[in-house]
């Protein structure tokens, strides 16, 4: 099961990130993971939240452009070489990673979580499952 | 079938029009000679008396009237009648200096409203129509002009003024408005708001709109026509001359007929002030030949335009003016190149963006910087940095192809560019030269 991430367009000017996070705080949306990508002119914030519907509403009302995108998340044992093993399997499945980011503090202790954006998410997920790699579901974050 | 408000005038033969113009011009020159010391002294300086102005060909002997002349004569310098005969004033926004205050007698208002009624009929309106006037009311001429024209025609008129977009949509739906009059940027905004509310063109009864008071492009027309499901007509006017309705578009939607029984148009070279032949682009100059309170002779509009006298399919015989290409003073000179905001608008609309943009010009180390801020629409946004950068680059190369100089495109959040519900602020020029 892929999970949903919220991508938000950020203008490159002071205060934009603060404005975005304050909108989310107002609606009691909890951020589980956050990653930023930027060019010199603009950025994209990628968020995993505990309430996508509320987050999308408040961001749109607040004048942000936001979109839901599908990503895959895996639990990784929090130990040296943990990520390496995961990446090796993904390589075996010939899945191309566009970007990835991590977060800690999910339900399973001793585990970190990695979020992957890949091309053709559904197809990639199928190939990974064949190799026994089962992505976690959004329940892990709620 | 084409309808006219005043067919005998609107479809008069060339000879009839010229003979009306000759007579009215002679009367008008006598009027200003006798009643406006400003004109008398200007004519005397050139050694002219009213006898020297017999036909419209003599018009070129007369001096021009500039924006600065109007400013210097503020407020009463051009007044042509005793104040007791004035029934109303209107005023320009004064964005480029001191306001111009224009005076009207009842006769002046009547003629102005006739012009607006002609425009409404040309847009397909009859007294069966419901006309929502969403131009601003007050000192601005937009609201009053179309409101008056709509009354003359006998439409049920909704003088809703500008702003409060949701209420506009509610009235259109509940009172079955079929005609709307507002600025083109507000019409585009109305369309955006309808989309947000999940409303399409079939959900509203509008069939035509009359849009003026700011520059807009053919692409923007197509856009508005599609989202609102209407025919969109251009209207031209200046407070200095009366207001909207100096010229208006007909069913051909190709150029605006100038109401030649009230206004004589000329095109001049803005530098040499020489009168140019029909079909040539130059600065538009107007003489009002039927106005009592605020007679304006050879007023330089600063609009870059051209005139055409080709036969029009609508049957009207009055000369047509093109949509002004820009203004002599709206024109930006950036790195030595002439840039008109309307060219930028064309590139944006061709690339699927809305007409909301802002031009920011500055000078750093003696070089002009030129930035165009464009609102990113939700449809345009993807999670892919490269994709958005590519869109930005595509706009930049489109602008370069259109303008011949490089512009930096900055994508900004939707609705972040200040839009007044009247005129949009398009240009911020921070250069200190």
Coordinates of C-alpha atoms in Angstrom, one line a residue, chain A residues 5 7-9 11 13 37-46 63-67 69 98-99 117, chain B residues 373 376-386 388-389 392-393 396 408-414 416:
Chain A
X5 CA 2.3 12.7 1.0
X7 CA 3.5 18.4 -1.7
X8 CA 3.4 22.2 -1.1
X9 CA 4.7 24.9 -3.4
X11 CA 7.7 30.8 -2.7
X13 CA 10.7 34.5 0.5
X37 CA 13.5 20.4 -1.9
X38 CA 14.5 23.7 -3.4
X39 CA 15.9 25.6 -6.4
X40 CA 17.1 29.1 -6.1
X41 CA 13.7 30.4 -7.0
X42 CA 11.2 28.2 -5.2
X43 CA 10.8 25.1 -3.1
X44 CA 8.6 22.2 -2.5
X45 CA 7.8 20.9 1.0
X46 CA 6.8 17.3 1.3
X63 CA -3.5 30.3 -0.5
X64 CA -0.9 27.5 -0.9
X65 CA -0.8 25.3 -3.9
X66 CA -0.7 21.7 -2.5
X67 CA -1.1 18.3 -4.1
X69 CA 1.2 12.4 -4.2
X98 CA 13.4 9.8 -7.4
X99 CA 14.0 11.0 -3.8
X117 CA 9.1 8.6 -4.2
Chain B
X373 CA 5.8 37.4 -11.4
X376 CA 1.2 29.2 -10.4
X377 CA -2.2 27.5 -10.8
X378 CA -3.0 24.4 -8.9
X379 CA -3.3 22.5 -12.2
X380 CA 0.2 23.6 -13.1
X381 CA 1.8 22.4 -9.9
X382 CA 3.5 19.0 -9.7
X383 CA 5.7 17.4 -7.0
X384 CA 8.6 17.5 -9.5
X385 CA 11.1 20.4 -9.1
X386 CA 12.4 19.8 -12.6
X388 CA 8.2 23.4 -12.5
X389 CA 11.6 24.7 -13.5
X392 CA 9.4 28.6 -15.7
X393 CA 12.1 28.3 -18.5
X396 CA 11.1 32.8 -20.1
X408 CA 13.2 36.5 -15.2
X409 CA 10.1 34.6 -14.5
X410 CA 9.1 34.0 -10.8
X411 CA 6.3 31.7 -10.1
X412 CA 4.3 32.7 -7.0
X413 CA 1.3 31.3 -5.1
X414 CA -2.2 31.7 -6.6
X416 CA -0.7 36.4 -4.1

